[in-house]
Short mmCIF file of C-alpha atoms in Angstrom, two decimals:
data_model
loop_
_atom_site.label_atom_id
_atom_site.label_comp_id
_atom_site.label_asym_id
_atom_site.label_seq_id
_atom_site.Cartn_x
_atom_site.Cartn_y
_atom_site.Cartn_z
CA MET A 1 -18.88 9.75 17.05
CA PHE A 2 -17.17 9.96 20.50
CA ARG A 3 -18.14 6.36 21.21
CA ARG A 4 -16.24 5.20 18.13
CA ARG A 5 -12.89 6.57 19.29
CA LYS A 6 -10.12 4.05 19.80
CA THR A 7 -9.05 4.23 23.42
CA ARG A 8 -5.46 3.25 22.71
CA LYS A 9 -4.81 6.31 20.59
CA ALA A 10 -2.66 9.06 22.01
CA PRO A 11 -4.26 12.38 23.12
CA GLY A 12 -3.37 15.66 21.37
CA PRO A 13 -1.78 18.71 22.97
CA ASP A 14 -5.03 19.55 24.78
CA GLY A 15 -4.66 16.38 26.88
CA VAL A 16 -8.24 15.18 26.12
CA SER A 17 -7.88 11.38 25.68
CA PRO A 18 -10.08 9.18 23.48
CA SER A 19 -11.07 7.13 26.52
CA CYS A 20 -12.41 10.25 28.24
CA LEU A 21 -14.55 11.17 25.24
CA LYS A 22 -15.83 7.57 24.95
CA VAL A 23 -16.79 7.13 28.56
CA CYS A 24 -18.32 10.64 28.86
CA ALA A 25 -19.89 10.75 25.41
CA ASP A 26 -23.42 11.36 26.63
CA GLN A 27 -22.36 14.31 28.84
CA LEU A 28 -19.90 15.87 26.38
CA ALA A 29 -21.74 15.41 23.07
CA PRO A 30 -24.34 18.30 23.51
CA THR A 31 -21.65 20.83 24.46
CA PHE A 32 -19.30 19.92 21.64
CA ALA A 33 -22.21 19.81 19.18
CA ARG A 34 -22.90 23.50 19.95
CA ILE A 35 -19.16 24.30 19.48
CA PHE A 36 -19.03 22.41 16.16
CA ASN A 37 -22.17 24.10 14.79
CA ARG A 38 -20.92 27.51 15.89
CA SER A 39 -17.61 26.83 14.16
CA LEU A 40 -19.41 25.99 10.91
CA GLU A 41 -21.62 29.11 11.18
CA LEU A 42 -18.64 31.42 11.62
CA CYS A 43 -16.37 29.45 9.17
CA GLU A 44 -13.70 29.50 11.89
CA VAL A 45 -11.94 26.73 13.83
CA PRO A 46 -11.08 27.35 17.50
CA SER A 47 -7.38 27.92 17.84
CA CYS A 48 -7.05 25.27 20.59
CA PHE A 49 -8.13 22.67 17.97
CA LYS A 50 -5.43 23.75 15.49
CA SER A 51 -2.34 23.03 17.58
CA SER A 52 -0.50 19.68 17.33
CA THR A 53 2.45 17.91 18.79
CA ILE A 54 5.00 16.79 16.21
CA VAL A 55 6.80 13.50 16.95
CA PRO A 56 9.74 12.41 14.74
CA VAL A 57 9.54 8.76 13.77
CA ALA A 58 12.54 7.07 12.08
CA LYS A 59 11.88 5.76 8.56
CA LYS A 60 14.83 3.36 8.60
CA ALA A 61 17.37 1.91 11.09
CA ALA A 62 20.39 3.89 10.05
CA ILE A 63 19.65 7.60 10.41
CA THR A 64 21.89 9.92 8.29
CA GLY A 65 19.90 13.15 8.46
CA LEU A 66 16.59 14.86 9.22
CA ASN A 67 15.04 13.55 5.95
CA ASP A 68 15.25 10.03 7.48
CA TYR A 69 12.51 10.96 9.94
CA ARG A 70 8.81 11.06 9.27
CA PRO A 71 6.93 13.78 11.23
CA VAL A 72 3.84 12.42 12.98
CA ALA A 73 1.36 15.01 14.21
CA LEU A 74 -0.64 14.29 17.34
CA THR A 75 -3.74 16.48 17.02
CA SER A 76 -6.79 17.01 19.21
CA VAL A 77 -9.05 14.02 19.40
CA VAL A 78 -12.04 16.35 19.64
CA MET A 79 -10.91 17.99 16.34
CA LYS A 80 -10.55 14.56 14.71
CA SER A 81 -14.17 13.80 15.59
CA PHE A 82 -15.25 17.13 14.08
CA GLU A 83 -13.18 16.47 10.97
CA ARG A 84 -14.84 13.04 10.63
CA LEU A 85 -18.28 14.62 10.72
CA VAL A 86 -17.34 17.13 8.04
CA LEU A 87 -15.56 14.48 5.98
CA ASN A 88 -18.73 12.51 5.49
CA HIS A 89 -20.27 15.50 3.68
CA LEU A 90 -17.12 16.32 1.68
CA LYS A 91 -16.75 12.80 0.38
CA GLU A 92 -20.04 13.09 -1.51
CA VAL A 93 -18.77 16.15 -3.34
CA THR A 94 -15.11 15.29 -3.88
CA GLY A 95 -15.42 11.56 -4.55
CA PRO A 96 -16.07 11.88 -8.34
CA LEU A 97 -13.23 14.40 -8.64
CA LEU A 98 -10.54 12.13 -7.24
CA ASP A 99 -8.09 10.40 -9.57
CA PRO A 100 -8.98 6.64 -9.69
CA LEU A 101 -5.27 5.89 -9.28
CA GLN A 102 -5.07 7.81 -5.98
CA PHE A 103 -5.30 4.99 -3.47
CA ALA A 104 -4.81 6.75 -0.13
CA TYR A 105 -7.51 7.66 2.39
CA ARG A 106 -10.36 6.22 0.33
CA ALA A 107 -12.82 3.46 1.14
CA ASN A 108 -11.85 0.03 -0.25
CA ARG A 109 -8.32 1.17 -1.22
CA SER A 110 -5.01 0.03 0.27
CA VAL A 111 -1.29 -0.02 -0.36
CA ASP A 112 -1.82 -3.58 -1.67
CA ASP A 113 -4.18 -2.29 -4.37
CA ALA A 114 -1.68 0.35 -5.44
CA VAL A 115 1.15 -2.17 -5.77
CA ASN A 116 -1.03 -4.81 -7.36
CA MET A 117 -2.35 -2.40 -9.95
CA GLY A 118 1.20 -1.28 -10.81
CA LEU A 119 2.37 -4.92 -11.14
CA HIS A 120 -0.66 -5.70 -13.32
CA TYR A 121 0.08 -2.88 -15.76
CA ILE A 122 3.70 -4.02 -16.03
CA LEU A 123 3.07 -7.80 -16.30
CA HIS A 124 0.21 -7.38 -18.76
CA HIS A 125 2.41 -5.11 -20.89
CA LEU A 126 5.37 -7.47 -20.90
CA ILE A 127 3.30 -10.21 -22.57
CA THR A 128 3.97 -8.47 -25.90
CA PRO A 129 7.36 -9.04 -27.50
CA GLU A 130 10.00 -6.28 -27.52
CA THR A 131 8.60 -4.54 -24.46
CA TYR A 132 9.96 -3.31 -21.16
CA ALA A 133 9.00 -0.95 -18.41
CA ARG A 134 10.70 2.03 -16.69
CA ILE A 135 9.43 2.95 -13.23
CA LEU A 136 10.14 6.34 -11.69
CA PHE A 137 9.61 6.60 -7.92
CA VAL A 138 9.09 10.28 -6.96
CA VAL A 139 8.97 11.76 -3.52
CA PHE A 140 6.73 14.72 -2.66
CA SER A 141 5.83 16.51 0.51
CA LEU A 142 2.30 17.37 -0.76
CA TYR A 143 -0.54 15.43 -2.29
CA THR A 144 -0.69 15.34 -6.06
CA ASN A 145 -4.29 14.40 -6.88
CA ASP A 146 -4.70 17.02 -9.66
CA PHE A 147 -1.78 15.61 -11.64
CA SER A 148 -2.73 12.50 -13.56
CA SER A 149 -1.32 10.67 -16.54
CA GLY A 150 -2.90 11.57 -19.87
CA ASP A 151 -1.24 8.91 -22.01
CA SER A 152 -2.30 5.22 -21.89
CA PRO A 153 1.32 3.85 -22.18
CA VAL A 154 2.18 5.79 -18.95
CA LYS A 155 0.45 5.05 -15.64
CA LEU A 156 0.66 7.37 -12.70
CA LEU A 157 -0.01 5.62 -9.33
CA LYS A 158 -0.42 7.70 -6.17
CA TYR A 159 -0.69 6.87 -2.51
CA ALA A 160 -1.00 10.14 -0.56
CA ASP A 161 2.38 11.80 -1.14
CA ASP A 162 4.07 8.83 -2.91
CA THR A 163 3.92 9.14 -6.68
CA THR A 164 5.09 6.42 -9.13
CA LEU A 165 5.33 6.91 -12.87
CA ILE A 166 5.24 3.65 -14.91
CA GLY A 167 6.29 3.82 -18.55
CA LEU A 168 5.06 0.88 -20.62
CA ILE A 169 7.48 0.92 -23.55
CA GLN A 170 7.33 -1.01 -26.79
CA ASP A 171 9.94 -1.24 -29.61
CA GLY A 172 12.21 1.15 -27.76
CA ASP A 173 9.91 4.15 -28.18
CA GLU A 174 10.18 6.09 -24.91
CA THR A 175 8.65 9.29 -26.22
CA ALA A 176 5.41 9.13 -24.22
CA TYR A 177 7.27 8.23 -21.02
CA ARG A 178 9.84 11.06 -21.30
CA GLN A 179 7.12 13.57 -22.23
CA GLU A 180 5.17 12.57 -19.15
CA VAL A 181 8.21 13.04 -16.95
CA GLU A 182 8.74 16.47 -18.44
CA ARG A 183 5.02 17.27 -17.88
CA LEU A 184 5.46 16.20 -14.25
CA VAL A 185 8.51 18.44 -13.83
CA HIS A 186 6.61 21.38 -15.34
CA TRP A 187 3.61 20.73 -13.09
CA CYS A 188 5.93 20.69 -10.10
CA SER A 189 7.41 24.07 -10.97
CA GLN A 190 3.89 25.54 -11.40
CA ASN A 191 2.80 24.20 -8.03
CA HIS A 192 5.93 25.23 -6.05
CA LEU A 193 7.09 21.62 -5.59
CA GLU A 194 10.68 20.61 -5.94
CA LEU A 195 11.72 17.08 -6.83
CA ASN A 196 14.37 15.66 -4.58
CA PRO A 197 16.96 14.03 -6.97
CA LEU A 198 18.47 12.08 -4.01
CA LYS A 199 15.19 10.32 -3.40
CA THR A 200 13.83 10.14 -6.89
CA VAL A 201 15.03 6.88 -8.39
CA GLU A 202 14.29 4.73 -11.45
CA MET A 203 13.97 1.00 -11.87
CA ARG A 204 13.84 -0.87 -15.18
CA VAL A 205 11.96 -4.12 -15.74
CA ASP A 206 13.34 -5.69 -18.94
CA PHE A 207 13.09 -9.37 -19.80
CA ARG A 208 14.19 -9.09 -23.43
CA ARG A 209 16.86 -11.57 -24.47
CA ASP A 210 19.21 -9.02 -25.95
CA PRO A 211 18.22 -5.66 -24.43
CA SER A 212 19.98 -2.61 -25.82
CA PRO A 213 21.41 -0.11 -23.39
CA LEU A 214 18.91 2.45 -22.23
CA LEU A 215 19.56 6.12 -22.14
CA PRO A 216 19.55 7.48 -18.54
CA LEU A 217 16.69 9.70 -17.43
CA THR A 218 17.71 13.28 -16.71
CA ILE A 219 15.57 15.81 -14.77
CA ARG A 220 16.79 19.41 -14.63
CA SER A 221 20.39 18.37 -15.42
CA ASN A 222 20.29 15.63 -12.74
CA THR A 223 20.71 12.04 -13.89
CA MET A 224 18.27 9.89 -12.04
CA LEU A 225 19.83 7.05 -10.04
CA SER A 226 18.92 3.60 -11.38
CA THR A 227 18.30 0.87 -8.86
CA ASP A 228 17.65 -2.87 -8.97
CA THR A 229 15.43 -2.94 -5.91
CA PHE A 230 13.11 -0.39 -4.23
CA LYS A 231 10.85 -0.47 -1.23
CA PHE A 232 7.56 0.56 -2.78
CA LEU A 233 4.85 1.34 -0.18
CA GLY A 234 6.40 -1.20 2.23
CA THR A 235 7.05 -3.96 -0.29
CA THR A 236 10.57 -4.50 -1.68
CA ILE A 237 10.30 -4.86 -5.46
CA SER A 238 13.24 -6.07 -7.58
CA TRP A 239 13.85 -5.51 -11.29
CA ASP A 240 13.19 -9.23 -12.06
CA LEU A 241 9.88 -9.16 -10.12
CA LYS A 242 11.07 -11.95 -7.85
CA TRP A 243 10.33 -11.83 -4.12
CA THR A 244 13.29 -13.56 -2.38
CA GLY A 245 14.73 -10.25 -1.18
CA HIS A 246 11.43 -9.11 0.28
CA ILE A 247 10.72 -12.50 1.88
CA ASP A 248 14.26 -12.52 3.44
CA SER A 249 13.46 -9.21 5.06
CA VAL A 250 10.03 -10.38 6.27
CA ARG A 251 11.41 -13.66 7.62
CA LYS A 252 14.25 -11.93 9.39
CA LYS A 253 11.88 -9.65 11.25
CA ALA A 254 9.63 -12.56 12.19
CA GLN A 255 12.56 -14.71 13.41
CA GLN A 256 13.76 -11.83 15.64
CA ARG A 257 10.32 -11.54 17.23
CA LEU A 258 10.21 -15.30 17.89
CA TYR A 259 12.82 -14.62 20.54
CA PHE A 260 10.29 -12.55 22.55
CA LEU A 261 7.69 -15.27 22.13
CA ARG A 262 10.13 -17.80 23.61
CA GLN A 263 10.82 -15.46 26.49
CA LEU A 264 7.10 -15.04 27.19
CA LYS A 265 6.75 -18.84 27.10
CA LYS A 266 9.47 -19.11 29.79
CA PHE A 267 7.43 -16.82 32.04
CA ASN A 268 4.51 -19.25 31.73
CA LEU A 269 2.21 -16.82 30.03
CA PRO A 270 -1.19 -18.37 29.25
CA ARG A 271 -1.55 -19.95 25.83
CA GLU A 272 -4.25 -17.43 24.76
CA LEU A 273 -1.93 -14.50 25.46
CA LEU A 274 0.89 -16.19 23.60
CA LYS A 275 -1.41 -16.64 20.66
CA THR A 276 -2.49 -12.96 20.83
CA PHE A 277 1.17 -11.90 20.91
CA TYR A 278 1.89 -14.05 17.86
CA THR A 279 -1.05 -12.62 15.90
CA ALA A 280 -0.23 -9.02 16.67
CA ILE A 281 3.58 -9.11 16.51
CA ILE A 282 4.66 -11.98 14.23
CA GLN A 283 1.77 -12.88 11.96
CA SER A 284 1.21 -9.17 11.18
CA VAL A 285 4.75 -9.04 9.77
CA LEU A 286 4.53 -12.34 7.82
CA CYS A 287 1.22 -11.32 6.19
CA THR A 288 1.73 -7.66 5.40
CA SER A 289 0.79 -7.11 1.75
CA ILE A 290 0.67 -10.92 1.29
CA THR A 291 -1.69 -10.55 -1.71
CA VAL A 292 1.10 -8.76 -3.58
CA TRP A 293 3.98 -11.25 -3.30
CA PHE A 294 2.95 -14.68 -1.98
CA GLY A 295 1.33 -16.00 -5.16
CA SER A 296 4.58 -15.33 -7.19
CA ALA A 297 6.94 -16.48 -4.48
CA SER A 298 9.08 -19.58 -5.10
CA LYS A 299 8.24 -22.85 -3.37
CA GLN A 300 11.46 -22.62 -1.46
CA ASP A 301 10.58 -19.19 -0.06
CA LYS A 302 7.07 -20.34 0.85
CA HIS A 303 8.52 -23.36 2.72
CA ARG A 304 10.87 -21.01 4.63
CA LEU A 305 7.97 -18.84 5.75
CA GLN A 306 5.93 -21.89 6.78
CA ARG A 307 8.77 -23.15 8.86
CA THR A 308 8.70 -19.94 10.86
CA ILE A 309 4.95 -20.41 11.43
CA ARG A 310 5.44 -24.02 12.55
CA THR A 311 8.12 -22.91 14.98
CA ALA A 312 5.77 -20.36 16.50
CA GLY A 313 3.06 -23.01 16.75
CA LYS A 314 5.44 -25.36 18.65
CA ILE A 315 6.41 -22.59 21.10
CA ILE A 316 2.76 -21.75 21.81
CA GLY A 317 1.59 -25.35 21.66
CA ILE A 318 -1.10 -24.94 19.00
CA ASN A 319 -1.64 -25.60 15.33
CA ILE A 320 -1.48 -22.29 13.41
CA PRO A 321 -3.14 -22.04 9.99
CA SER A 322 -0.66 -22.17 7.12
CA ILE A 323 0.45 -19.04 5.38
CA GLN A 324 -1.18 -20.40 2.25
CA ASP A 325 -4.54 -20.26 4.04
CA PHE A 326 -3.96 -16.60 4.98
CA TYR A 327 -3.07 -15.79 1.42
CA LEU A 328 -6.17 -17.47 -0.01
CA SER A 329 -8.56 -15.86 2.47
CA ARG A 330 -7.14 -12.37 2.02
CA THR A 331 -7.04 -12.68 -1.77
CA ARG A 332 -10.69 -13.78 -1.85
CA LYS A 333 -11.72 -10.94 0.43
CA ARG A 334 -9.88 -8.32 -1.70
CA ALA A 335 -11.33 -9.80 -4.90
CA ARG A 336 -14.88 -9.58 -3.54
CA ASN A 337 -14.41 -5.95 -2.44
CA ILE A 338 -12.83 -4.86 -5.74
CA SER A 339 -15.31 -6.73 -7.95
CA THR A 340 -18.28 -4.99 -6.32
CA ASP A 341 -16.74 -1.47 -6.45
CA PRO A 342 -17.24 0.10 -9.87
CA SER A 343 -15.05 3.07 -8.87
CA HIS A 344 -11.99 0.80 -8.21
CA PRO A 345 -9.50 0.84 -11.16
CA GLY A 346 -9.24 -2.96 -10.92
CA CYS A 347 -12.99 -3.58 -11.06
CA ASN A 348 -13.01 -4.02 -14.82
CA LEU A 349 -10.62 -6.95 -14.46
CA PHE A 350 -13.42 -8.94 -12.90
CA GLU A 351 -15.64 -9.37 -15.97
CA LEU A 352 -18.62 -11.67 -15.69
CA LEU A 353 -19.31 -14.18 -18.43
CA PRO A 354 -22.75 -14.10 -20.09
CA SER A 355 -23.98 -16.76 -17.63
CA GLY A 356 -23.37 -14.22 -14.86
CA ARG A 357 -22.00 -16.94 -12.55
CA ARG A 358 -18.27 -17.01 -13.37
CA TYR A 359 -15.66 -14.42 -14.22
CA ARG A 360 -13.73 -14.29 -17.49
CA ALA A 361 -10.28 -15.74 -16.86
CA ARG A 362 -7.45 -13.31 -17.25
CA TYR A 363 -5.06 -14.14 -20.08
CA ALA A 364 -1.60 -14.78 -18.66
CA LYS A 365 1.14 -15.90 -21.02
CA THR A 366 3.88 -16.10 -18.42
CA SER A 367 3.97 -17.77 -15.06
CA ARG A 368 4.87 -14.52 -13.29
CA HIS A 369 1.77 -12.93 -14.65
CA ARG A 370 -0.45 -15.97 -13.95
CA ASP A 371 0.72 -16.08 -10.37
CA SER A 372 0.12 -12.38 -9.76
CA PHE A 373 -2.84 -10.99 -7.83
CA PHE A 374 -5.52 -10.37 -10.41
CA PRO A 375 -5.32 -13.69 -12.34
CA GLN A 376 -5.17 -15.55 -9.05
CA ALA A 377 -8.04 -13.57 -7.61
CA VAL A 378 -10.28 -14.27 -10.65
CA ALA A 379 -9.41 -17.96 -10.40
CA LEU A 380 -10.28 -18.10 -6.67
CA MET A 381 -13.60 -16.31 -7.28
CA ASN A 382 -14.50 -18.85 -9.99
CA SER A 383 -13.50 -21.77 -7.80
CA HIS A 384 -15.80 -20.39 -5.09
CA HIS A 385 -18.71 -20.39 -7.58
CA SER A 386 -18.00 -23.90 -8.82
#
């Protein structure tokens, strides 16, 4: 376990670094094994393992108050190794008890999966006439695994402490959605959680030709703020499910980092190091959650992103694979992982035909649905089998 520690990670308050544990694993493992076993026998954790250093990290550029910081706890690396050993046993017991729509800290789950499942529920629902969706983005400070949606027209997505309630509404009947919101509020009061009305917002996705005005959502006498865009797990989603706003933000960050690439080029840094810098600092920004938004992006937005990549290639002096290639490879990889994981909520969307060689194509009436992750992923899997 000590040999697996990432040496670049920061040490905890005890000052024991991951590199120390990794280099001295053979000498330290027997001693700590006795400490760990004794801790389990006594059902007590040594107090020196419990302390942590809290580092405030800004959530956004403009800080207006303490709530704009995210507390990051630096804990003992030794304790992390102990926790990892115990976790392997706990997973066997708790795995079947976890909500399938809780995507955090689970094998083969990611923020991309959470967003893609949410978009799939919405886009599949909007195929039917006279439908729309209302999305409530809730903020908690605790995990909410034991609260799950009990009504099929309402989906509750969770990623650690981020909770999103999606109401799939037809013919203007919002009864199930509003009842689920009330049930959530009641659950909060029972579990000593308080919703923050300043950070709980609602977004409506409505493509009807003549939509009637919607009644605002009220929680404990507070009218929820309605927004046209929201940054959901790192991806900016807009009410029309278009991605120009998100891509503008991504491209702006990448363009700013091109400046540093040019500066490194001026200092005659070797090409391999320039390529490493590009991969870690620029490509990582361009391709974050690419399976969520790239397939549905406009041609113009795709060309803009590709121009940024070509510029980076000219600075380094190499040909960099296109962003389309990154999208295809990552989509295929996610599709393979989801299709072979029966516990994944998206696994049933990869349904094999009787031949057992190809997957049943997902019905998509609109282009925005057809270009979303799951229909694209099934198509790519089938093209691979052809």
